[in-house]
Amino acid sequence: MRFALASALIVVLSLVPPAVLADCPGFIAEIPRGPRLASKTWLGPVTAMEQAEGQVGITYLGHSSFLIQSSQGVGIITDYNDYVAPLVLPDIVTMNNQHDTHHTPRPDPRIRHILRGWALGANPTLHDLRYKDVEVRNVPTHARNFRGAEAGTRAYGNSIFLFNTAGICIAHLGHLHHLLNDVLLSEIGKIDVLMIPIDGMYTMSQEDAIDAMEKLKAPLNMPMHYFGPHTLERFLTKARPRFPVRMSETASIAITRSDLPDRPEILVLPGR
């Protein structure tokens, strides 16, 4: 089943920042706690799956790509690329272009909203999208160039994408290369689910990733961009003294606000 596509909304690409969405809802710790996370089992390639009212589906597709599904059937794929191909036509895709595993120059033309996270010139690219029961915006960050004469800082070369649906705010840090300063923390606001790169080499260090989790205080932290079990375990060894860790048996979960833990923890979804 493909997601229903509605009429296009405007993606803002402007030198003047768009009106910023109100901060995502407060920390989950402020909300009475409900049942634990419900897991879903995929028997084959990832396909569209309906969510109950007030529920968000999250599936780890691999590397830096997640499928986020709203209760109104909106499908979002983060760091959409040519290497991960779920059997889902998303309504919205986000991309960063540090490597070709984080974007594609040839996105499916049927995708309604294609949000590129890198600057097209000297000024940052800014998005402020509202589509059905989903809001998406980005916080631009700088990136590193490793190649020859272009080595150095690439201004606004990455975006942190923020997704708000069913009262849950999800932050995907993309290919973040540096610590989060007070300005960025203020622009990000309060979040509930953090998708964070933990490879420690191509993005920020693992120590900086843990620092980001401590500063953002998201109740649920999902590692990504770690290539294999050795790097993942190295990160978890460093993080366990400060965060409880849970290992999911399935790559997909369904969550509501009341499902999330009352203190920050790490949830590892199968993948790499």
PDB file of C-alpha atoms in Angstrom:
ATOM      1  CA  MET A   1       0.000   0.000   0.000  1.00  0.00           C
ATOM      2  CA  ARG A   2       1.351   3.390  -0.887  1.00  0.00           C
ATOM      3  CA  PHE A   3       0.756   6.456   1.167  1.00  0.00           C
ATOM      4  CA  ALA A   4      -1.942   8.760  -0.148  1.00  0.00           C
ATOM      5  CA  LEU A   5      -0.484  11.909  -1.645  1.00  0.00           C
ATOM      6  CA  ALA A   6      -2.202  15.241  -1.074  1.00  0.00           C
ATOM      7  CA  SER A   7      -1.650  18.643  -2.669  1.00  0.00           C
ATOM      8  CA  ALA A   8       1.796  20.130  -2.255  1.00  0.00           C
ATOM      9  CA  LEU A   9       2.685  22.544   0.489  1.00  0.00           C
ATOM     10  CA  ILE A  10       5.384  25.173   0.062  1.00  0.00           C
ATOM     11  CA  VAL A  11       8.943  24.336   1.096  1.00  0.00           C
ATOM     12  CA  VAL A  12      10.639  27.530   2.151  1.00  0.00           C
ATOM     13  CA  LEU A  13      14.074  28.157   0.651  1.00  0.00           C
ATOM     14  CA  SER A  14      14.837  31.749   1.539  1.00  0.00           C
ATOM     15  CA  LEU A  15      17.524  34.032   2.750  1.00  0.00           C
ATOM     16  CA  VAL A  16      15.127  35.127   5.501  1.00  0.00           C
ATOM     17  CA  PRO A  17      14.388  32.422   8.084  1.00  0.00           C
ATOM     18  CA  PRO A  18      10.757  31.226   8.059  1.00  0.00           C
ATOM     19  CA  ALA A  19       8.524  31.526  11.072  1.00  0.00           C
ATOM     20  CA  VAL A  20       9.846  28.900  13.458  1.00  0.00           C
ATOM     21  CA  LEU A  21       7.444  26.313  14.804  1.00  0.00           C
ATOM     22  CA  ALA A  22       6.730  26.445  18.480  1.00  0.00           C
ATOM     23  CA  ASP A  23       9.006  24.188  20.485  1.00  0.00           C
ATOM     24  CA  CYS A  24       8.006  20.566  20.309  1.00  0.00           C
ATOM     25  CA  PRO A  25       6.067  19.411  23.409  1.00  0.00           C
ATOM     26  CA  GLY A  26       7.779  19.224  26.780  1.00  0.00           C
ATOM     27  CA  PHE A  27       9.831  16.348  28.040  1.00  0.00           C
ATOM     28  CA  ILE A  28       8.024  13.054  28.292  1.00  0.00           C
ATOM     29  CA  ALA A  29       8.970  12.878  31.966  1.00  0.00           C
ATOM     30  CA  GLU A  30       6.281  15.505  32.546  1.00  0.00           C
ATOM     31  CA  ILE A  31       3.586  13.171  31.182  1.00  0.00           C
ATOM     32  CA  PRO A  32       2.155  10.217  33.194  1.00  0.00           C
ATOM     33  CA  ARG A  33       3.880   7.080  32.000  1.00  0.00           C
ATOM     34  CA  GLY A  34       1.929   4.381  30.159  1.00  0.00           C
ATOM     35  CA  PRO A  35       2.704   0.973  28.641  1.00  0.00           C
ATOM     36  CA  ARG A  36       6.166   0.174  27.375  1.00  0.00           C
ATOM     37  CA  LEU A  37       7.153   0.460  23.728  1.00  0.00           C
ATOM     38  CA  ALA A  38       5.207  -1.809  21.417  1.00  0.00           C
ATOM     39  CA  SER A  39       7.305  -3.659  18.835  1.00  0.00           C
ATOM     40  CA  LYS A  40       6.218  -4.622  15.349  1.00  0.00           C
ATOM     41  CA  THR A  41       7.625  -7.553  13.424  1.00  0.00           C
ATOM     42  CA  TRP A  42       8.267  -7.126   9.700  1.00  0.00           C
ATOM     43  CA  LEU A  43       8.067 -10.460   7.866  1.00  0.00           C
ATOM     44  CA  GLY A  44       9.635  -9.062   4.719  1.00  0.00           C
ATOM     45  CA  PRO A  45      10.692  -5.779   3.133  1.00  0.00           C
ATOM     46  CA  VAL A  46       9.371  -2.712   4.911  1.00  0.00           C
ATOM     47  CA  THR A  47       5.939  -1.670   3.658  1.00  0.00           C
ATOM     48  CA  ALA A  48       3.414   0.950   4.712  1.00  0.00           C
ATOM     49  CA  MET A  49       1.660   0.210   7.996  1.00  0.00           C
ATOM     50  CA  GLU A  50      -1.184   2.110   9.587  1.00  0.00           C
ATOM     51  CA  GLN A  51      -0.710   3.706  12.990  1.00  0.00           C
ATOM     52  CA  ALA A  52      -3.373   4.175  15.635  1.00  0.00           C
ATOM     53  CA  GLU A  53      -4.498   7.687  16.547  1.00  0.00           C
ATOM     54  CA  GLY A  54      -1.778   9.449  18.525  1.00  0.00           C
ATOM     55  CA  GLN A  55       0.810   6.842  17.571  1.00  0.00           C
ATOM     56  CA  VAL A  56       4.039   7.131  15.577  1.00  0.00           C
ATOM     57  CA  GLY A  57       5.766   4.241  13.829  1.00  0.00           C
ATOM     58  CA  ILE A  58       9.567   4.265  13.592  1.00  0.00           C
ATOM     59  CA  THR A  59      11.549   1.717  11.577  1.00  0.00           C
ATOM     60  CA  TYR A  60      15.333   1.685  11.331  1.00  0.00           C
ATOM     61  CA  LEU A  61      16.143   1.022   7.687  1.00  0.00           C
ATOM     62  CA  GLY A  62      19.910   1.147   8.181  1.00  0.00           C
ATOM     63  CA  HIS A  63      22.846   3.578   8.207  1.00  0.00           C
ATOM     64  CA  SER A  64      21.135   6.975   8.793  1.00  0.00           C
ATOM     65  CA  SER A  65      17.753   6.151   7.304  1.00  0.00           C
ATOM     66  CA  PHE A  66      14.582   5.750   9.346  1.00  0.00           C
ATOM     67  CA  LEU A  67      10.999   5.402   8.188  1.00  0.00           C
ATOM     68  CA  ILE A  68       8.643   7.527  10.292  1.00  0.00           C
ATOM     69  CA  GLN A  69       4.903   6.865   9.887  1.00  0.00           C
ATOM     70  CA  SER A  70       2.166   9.099  11.282  1.00  0.00           C
ATOM     71  CA  SER A  71      -1.349   8.145  12.314  1.00  0.00           C
ATOM     72  CA  GLN A  72      -2.748   9.886   9.213  1.00  0.00           C
ATOM     73  CA  GLY A  73      -0.580   7.769   6.942  1.00  0.00           C
ATOM     74  CA  VAL A  74       2.207  10.244   6.245  1.00  0.00           C
ATOM     75  CA  GLY A  75       5.480   8.467   5.491  1.00  0.00           C
ATOM     76  CA  ILE A  76       8.873  10.106   5.986  1.00  0.00           C
ATOM     77  CA  ILE A  77      12.309   8.676   5.180  1.00  0.00           C
ATOM     78  CA  THR A  78      15.396  10.348   6.635  1.00  0.00           C
ATOM     79  CA  ASP A  79      18.678  10.589   4.707  1.00  0.00           C
ATOM     80  CA  TYR A  80      16.915   9.122   1.668  1.00  0.00           C
ATOM     81  CA  ASN A  81      19.399   7.488  -0.727  1.00  0.00           C
ATOM     82  CA  ASP A  82      19.853   4.883  -3.454  1.00  0.00           C
ATOM     83  CA  TYR A  83      21.140   2.134  -1.151  1.00  0.00           C
ATOM     84  CA  VAL A  84      18.089   1.662   1.084  1.00  0.00           C
ATOM     85  CA  ALA A  85      14.928   0.860  -0.856  1.00  0.00           C
ATOM     86  CA  PRO A  86      11.919  -0.034   1.318  1.00  0.00           C
ATOM     87  CA  LEU A  87       8.698  -0.907  -0.479  1.00  0.00           C
ATOM     88  CA  VAL A  88       7.175   2.379   0.574  1.00  0.00           C
ATOM     89  CA  LEU A  89       6.589   5.525  -1.434  1.00  0.00           C
ATOM     90  CA  PRO A  90       7.146   8.226   1.202  1.00  0.00           C
ATOM     91  CA  ASP A  91       5.362  11.552   1.210  1.00  0.00           C
ATOM     92  CA  ILE A  92       8.418  13.361   2.584  1.00  0.00           C
ATOM     93  CA  VAL A  93      12.141  12.658   2.388  1.00  0.00           C
ATOM     94  CA  THR A  94      15.031  14.495   3.999  1.00  0.00           C
ATOM     95  CA  MET A  95      18.601  14.362   2.719  1.00  0.00           C
ATOM     96  CA  ASN A  96      22.114  15.472   3.640  1.00  0.00           C
ATOM     97  CA  ASN A  97      24.856  15.322   1.043  1.00  0.00           C
ATOM     98  CA  GLN A  98      28.087  14.588   2.914  1.00  0.00           C
ATOM     99  CA  HIS A  99      28.178  11.129   1.259  1.00  0.00           C
ATOM    100  CA  ASP A 100      25.987   9.352  -1.277  1.00  0.00           C
ATOM    101  CA  THR A 101      24.627   7.102   1.463  1.00  0.00           C
ATOM    102  CA  HIS A 102      22.754  10.153   2.785  1.00  0.00           C
ATOM    103  CA  HIS A 103      21.142  11.491  -0.393  1.00  0.00           C
ATOM    104  CA  THR A 104      20.376  10.787  -4.020  1.00  0.00           C
ATOM    105  CA  PRO A 105      20.542  13.125  -7.020  1.00  0.00           C
ATOM    106  CA  ARG A 106      17.646  11.147  -8.505  1.00  0.00           C
ATOM    107  CA  PRO A 107      14.823  10.969  -5.944  1.00  0.00           C
ATOM    108  CA  ASP A 108      11.613   9.282  -7.056  1.00  0.00           C
ATOM    109  CA  PRO A 109       9.615  12.035  -8.829  1.00  0.00           C
ATOM    110  CA  ARG A 110       6.426  10.798  -7.143  1.00  0.00           C
ATOM    111  CA  ILE A 111       7.690  11.928  -3.727  1.00  0.00           C
ATOM    112  CA  ARG A 112       5.675  14.982  -2.736  1.00  0.00           C
ATOM    113  CA  HIS A 113       8.214  16.832  -0.559  1.00  0.00           C
ATOM    114  CA  ILE A 114      11.984  16.494  -1.036  1.00  0.00           C
ATOM    115  CA  LEU A 115      13.871  18.429   1.654  1.00  0.00           C
ATOM    116  CA  ARG A 116      17.578  18.924   0.999  1.00  0.00           C
ATOM    117  CA  GLY A 117      19.584  19.863   4.075  1.00  0.00           C
ATOM    118  CA  TRP A 118      22.629  21.577   2.567  1.00  0.00           C
ATOM    119  CA  ALA A 119      23.166  25.158   1.481  1.00  0.00           C
ATOM    120  CA  LEU A 120      22.755  26.006  -2.189  1.00  0.00           C
ATOM    121  CA  GLY A 121      25.007  29.064  -1.813  1.00  0.00           C
ATOM    122  CA  ALA A 122      26.343  31.213   0.994  1.00  0.00           C
ATOM    123  CA  ASN A 123      23.088  31.131   2.966  1.00  0.00           C
ATOM    124  CA  PRO A 124      21.499  28.188   4.772  1.00  0.00           C
ATOM    125  CA  THR A 125      18.608  26.241   3.309  1.00  0.00           C
ATOM    126  CA  LEU A 126      15.568  26.518   5.584  1.00  0.00           C
ATOM    127  CA  HIS A 127      12.466  24.343   5.596  1.00  0.00           C
ATOM    128  CA  ASP A 128       9.160  24.840   7.390  1.00  0.00           C
ATOM    129  CA  LEU A 129       6.680  22.236   6.145  1.00  0.00           C
ATOM    130  CA  ARG A 130       3.215  21.337   7.390  1.00  0.00           C
ATOM    131  CA  TYR A 131       1.593  18.319   5.751  1.00  0.00           C
ATOM    132  CA  LYS A 132      -1.467  16.581   7.213  1.00  0.00           C
ATOM    133  CA  ASP A 133      -0.555  15.690  10.823  1.00  0.00           C
ATOM    134  CA  VAL A 134       3.195  16.270  10.424  1.00  0.00           C
ATOM    135  CA  GLU A 135       5.385  19.353  10.815  1.00  0.00           C
ATOM    136  CA  VAL A 136       8.989  19.357   9.603  1.00  0.00           C
ATOM    137  CA  ARG A 137      11.662  22.003  10.024  1.00  0.00           C
ATOM    138  CA  ASN A 138      15.444  22.030   9.987  1.00  0.00           C
ATOM    139  CA  VAL A 139      18.312  23.554  11.926  1.00  0.00           C
ATOM    140  CA  PRO A 140      21.359  24.068   9.643  1.00  0.00           C
ATOM    141  CA  THR A 141      24.824  23.167  10.951  1.00  0.00           C
ATOM    142  CA  HIS A 142      28.294  23.314   9.453  1.00  0.00           C
ATOM    143  CA  ALA A 143      30.099  20.282   8.054  1.00  0.00           C
ATOM    144  CA  ARG A 144      33.667  19.252   7.307  1.00  0.00           C
ATOM    145  CA  ASN A 145      35.199  18.742   3.895  1.00  0.00           C
ATOM    146  CA  PHE A 146      37.929  16.122   3.727  1.00  0.00           C
ATOM    147  CA  ARG A 147      38.876  16.468   0.066  1.00  0.00           C
ATOM    148  CA  GLY A 148      41.976  18.226  -1.278  1.00  0.00           C
ATOM    149  CA  ALA A 149      41.774  21.960  -1.843  1.00  0.00           C
ATOM    150  CA  GLU A 150      38.199  22.004  -0.529  1.00  0.00           C
ATOM    151  CA  ALA A 151      39.210  20.603   2.866  1.00  0.00           C
ATOM    152  CA  GLY A 152      37.930  22.587   5.822  1.00  0.00           C
ATOM    153  CA  THR A 153      34.577  23.825   7.064  1.00  0.00           C
ATOM    154  CA  ARG A 154      31.634  23.704   4.690  1.00  0.00           C
ATOM    155  CA  ALA A 155      29.181  26.355   5.869  1.00  0.00           C
ATOM    156  CA  TYR A 156      25.645  25.039   6.397  1.00  0.00           C
ATOM    157  CA  GLY A 157      26.561  21.680   4.884  1.00  0.00           C
ATOM    158  CA  ASN A 158      24.281  19.647   7.160  1.00  0.00           C
ATOM    159  CA  SER A 159      20.820  19.940   8.679  1.00  0.00           C
ATOM    160  CA  ILE A 160      19.270  18.614  11.843  1.00  0.00           C
ATOM    161  CA  PHE A 161      15.702  17.746  10.845  1.00  0.00           C
ATOM    162  CA  LEU A 162      12.871  18.000  13.380  1.00  0.00           C
ATOM    163  CA  PHE A 163       9.595  16.106  12.946  1.00  0.00           C
ATOM    164  CA  ASN A 164       6.527  16.821  15.068  1.00  0.00           C
ATOM    165  CA  THR A 165       3.542  14.473  14.937  1.00  0.00           C
ATOM    166  CA  ALA A 166       1.108  13.055  17.500  1.00  0.00           C
ATOM    167  CA  GLY A 167       2.645  15.367  20.095  1.00  0.00           C
ATOM    168  CA  ILE A 168       6.045  13.678  19.696  1.00  0.00           C
ATOM    169  CA  CYS A 169       9.100  15.622  18.532  1.00  0.00           C
ATOM    170  CA  ILE A 170      11.773  13.594  16.737  1.00  0.00           C
ATOM    171  CA  ALA A 171      15.228  15.022  15.959  1.00  0.00           C
ATOM    172  CA  HIS A 172      17.511  13.462  13.332  1.00  0.00           C
ATOM    173  CA  LEU A 173      21.013  14.919  13.655  1.00  0.00           C
ATOM    174  CA  GLY A 174      22.057  13.980  10.126  1.00  0.00           C
ATOM    175  CA  HIS A 175      25.829  13.994   9.519  1.00  0.00           C
ATOM    176  CA  LEU A 176      26.611  16.264  12.476  1.00  0.00           C
ATOM    177  CA  HIS A 177      30.336  16.991  12.852  1.00  0.00           C
ATOM    178  CA  HIS A 178      30.582  19.130  15.971  1.00  0.00           C
ATOM    179  CA  LEU A 179      29.302  19.811  19.464  1.00  0.00           C
ATOM    180  CA  LEU A 180      25.922  21.462  19.959  1.00  0.00           C
ATOM    181  CA  ASN A 181      26.385  24.982  21.295  1.00  0.00           C
ATOM    182  CA  ASP A 182      23.771  26.995  23.176  1.00  0.00           C
ATOM    183  CA  VAL A 183      22.486  28.650  19.997  1.00  0.00           C
ATOM    184  CA  LEU A 184      21.838  25.306  18.302  1.00  0.00           C
ATOM    185  CA  LEU A 185      20.300  23.838  21.445  1.00  0.00           C
ATOM    186  CA  SER A 186      17.898  26.781  21.601  1.00  0.00           C
ATOM    187  CA  GLU A 187      16.970  26.390  17.927  1.00  0.00           C
ATOM    188  CA  ILE A 188      16.359  22.659  18.350  1.00  0.00           C
ATOM    189  CA  GLY A 189      14.219  23.089  21.452  1.00  0.00           C
ATOM    190  CA  LYS A 190      12.757  20.253  23.486  1.00  0.00           C
ATOM    191  CA  ILE A 191      12.697  16.860  21.816  1.00  0.00           C
ATOM    192  CA  ASP A 192      11.407  13.415  22.709  1.00  0.00           C
ATOM    193  CA  VAL A 193      13.227  11.051  20.337  1.00  0.00           C
ATOM    194  CA  LEU A 194      16.830  11.584  19.198  1.00  0.00           C
ATOM    195  CA  MET A 195      18.373   9.802  16.191  1.00  0.00           C
ATOM    196  CA  ILE A 196      22.117  10.230  16.618  1.00  0.00           C
ATOM    197  CA  PRO A 197      25.216   9.166  14.632  1.00  0.00           C
ATOM    198  CA  ILE A 198      27.678   7.252  16.813  1.00  0.00           C
ATOM    199  CA  ASP A 199      30.435   6.084  14.438  1.00  0.00           C
ATOM    200  CA  GLY A 200      32.973   8.403  16.086  1.00  0.00           C
ATOM    201  CA  MET A 201      34.978   8.937  12.911  1.00  0.00           C
ATOM    202  CA  TYR A 202      33.079  10.391   9.955  1.00  0.00           C
ATOM    203  CA  THR A 203      30.732  12.409  12.162  1.00  0.00           C
ATOM    204  CA  MET A 204      31.421  13.682  15.684  1.00  0.00           C
ATOM    205  CA  SER A 205      33.352  11.670  18.250  1.00  0.00           C
ATOM    206  CA  GLN A 206      31.502   9.170  20.406  1.00  0.00           C
ATOM    207  CA  GLU A 207      32.226  11.341  23.440  1.00  0.00           C
ATOM    208  CA  ASP A 208      30.624  14.302  21.673  1.00  0.00           C
ATOM    209  CA  ALA A 209      27.616  12.143  20.784  1.00  0.00           C
ATOM    210  CA  ILE A 210      27.149  11.306  24.464  1.00  0.00           C
ATOM    211  CA  ASP A 211      27.531  15.004  25.288  1.00  0.00           C
ATOM    212  CA  ALA A 212      24.772  15.803  22.774  1.00  0.00           C
ATOM    213  CA  MET A 213      22.460  13.251  24.397  1.00  0.00           C
ATOM    214  CA  GLU A 214      23.125  14.707  27.831  1.00  0.00           C
ATOM    215  CA  LYS A 215      22.404  18.245  26.629  1.00  0.00           C
ATOM    216  CA  LEU A 216      19.271  17.414  24.629  1.00  0.00           C
ATOM    217  CA  LYS A 217      17.848  15.143  27.363  1.00  0.00           C
ATOM    218  CA  ALA A 218      15.602  13.241  24.949  1.00  0.00           C
ATOM    219  CA  PRO A 219      13.828  10.376  26.741  1.00  0.00           C
ATOM    220  CA  LEU A 220      14.612   8.025  23.846  1.00  0.00           C
ATOM    221  CA  ASN A 221      17.954   7.964  22.005  1.00  0.00           C
ATOM    222  CA  MET A 222      18.378   5.799  18.885  1.00  0.00           C
ATOM    223  CA  PRO A 223      21.931   5.169  17.627  1.00  0.00           C
ATOM    224  CA  MET A 224      22.576   5.200  13.874  1.00  0.00           C
ATOM    225  CA  HIS A 225      25.496   5.421  11.427  1.00  0.00           C
ATOM    226  CA  TYR A 226      27.712   2.845  13.117  1.00  0.00           C
ATOM    227  CA  PHE A 227      28.521   0.370  10.306  1.00  0.00           C
ATOM    228  CA  GLY A 228      28.772  -2.741  12.490  1.00  0.00           C
ATOM    229  CA  PRO A 229      28.560  -4.325  15.967  1.00  0.00           C
ATOM    230  CA  HIS A 230      32.104  -3.430  17.068  1.00  0.00           C
ATOM    231  CA  THR A 231      31.545   0.327  16.762  1.00  0.00           C
ATOM    232  CA  LEU A 232      28.110   0.032  18.354  1.00  0.00           C
ATOM    233  CA  GLU A 233      29.453  -1.886  21.350  1.00  0.00           C
ATOM    234  CA  ARG A 234      32.331   0.570  21.776  1.00  0.00           C
ATOM    235  CA  PHE A 235      29.776   3.386  21.981  1.00  0.00           C
ATOM    236  CA  LEU A 236      27.482   1.515  24.362  1.00  0.00           C
ATOM    237  CA  THR A 237      30.408   0.722  26.670  1.00  0.00           C
ATOM    238  CA  LYS A 238      31.083   4.457  26.974  1.00  0.00           C
ATOM    239  CA  ALA A 239      27.404   5.384  27.331  1.00  0.00           C
ATOM    240  CA  ARG A 240      26.210   2.731  29.806  1.00  0.00           C
ATOM    241  CA  PRO A 241      27.522   4.505  32.931  1.00  0.00           C
ATOM    242  CA  ARG A 242      25.202   7.424  32.090  1.00  0.00           C
ATOM    243  CA  PHE A 243      22.299   5.867  30.164  1.00  0.00           C
ATOM    244  CA  PRO A 244      20.358   2.630  30.515  1.00  0.00           C
ATOM    245  CA  VAL A 245      20.466   0.613  27.284  1.00  0.00           C
ATOM    246  CA  ARG A 246      17.753  -1.549  25.750  1.00  0.00           C
ATOM    247  CA  MET A 247      18.204  -3.765  22.696  1.00  0.00           C
ATOM    248  CA  SER A 248      15.106  -4.157  20.521  1.00  0.00           C
ATOM    249  CA  GLU A 249      14.496  -7.500  18.816  1.00  0.00           C
ATOM    250  CA  THR A 250      12.778  -5.777  15.893  1.00  0.00           C
ATOM    251  CA  ALA A 251      13.687  -2.833  13.688  1.00  0.00           C
ATOM    252  CA  SER A 252      10.232  -1.259  14.116  1.00  0.00           C
ATOM    253  CA  ILE A 253       8.452   0.244  17.091  1.00  0.00           C
ATOM    254  CA  ALA A 254       5.159   2.066  17.597  1.00  0.00           C
ATOM    255  CA  ILE A 255       5.097   4.794  20.233  1.00  0.00           C
ATOM    256  CA  THR A 256       2.780   7.301  21.842  1.00  0.00           C
ATOM    257  CA  ARG A 257       3.774  10.069  24.246  1.00  0.00           C
ATOM    258  CA  SER A 258       2.877   7.960  27.249  1.00  0.00           C
ATOM    259  CA  ASP A 259       4.943   5.008  26.003  1.00  0.00           C
ATOM    260  CA  LEU A 260       8.290   6.728  26.395  1.00  0.00           C
ATOM    261  CA  PRO A 261      10.587   6.296  29.406  1.00  0.00           C
ATOM    262  CA  ASP A 262      10.551   8.735  32.296  1.00  0.00           C
ATOM    263  CA  ARG A 263      14.332   9.219  32.106  1.00  0.00           C
ATOM    264  CA  PRO A 264      16.662   9.292  29.078  1.00  0.00           C
ATOM    265  CA  GLU A 265      17.710   5.902  27.765  1.00  0.00           C
ATOM    266  CA  ILE A 266      19.229   4.356  24.647  1.00  0.00           C
ATOM    267  CA  LEU A 267      17.158   2.054  22.452  1.00  0.00           C
ATOM    268  CA  VAL A 268      19.095   0.104  19.812  1.00  0.00           C
ATOM    269  CA  LEU A 269      17.043  -0.991  16.818  1.00  0.00           C
ATOM    270  CA  PRO A 270      18.607  -3.810  14.732  1.00  0.00           C
ATOM    271  CA  GLY A 271      20.588  -2.524  11.775  1.00  0.00           C
ATOM    272  CA  ARG A 272      23.898  -0.833  11.106  1.00  0.00           C
TER     273      ARG A 272
END
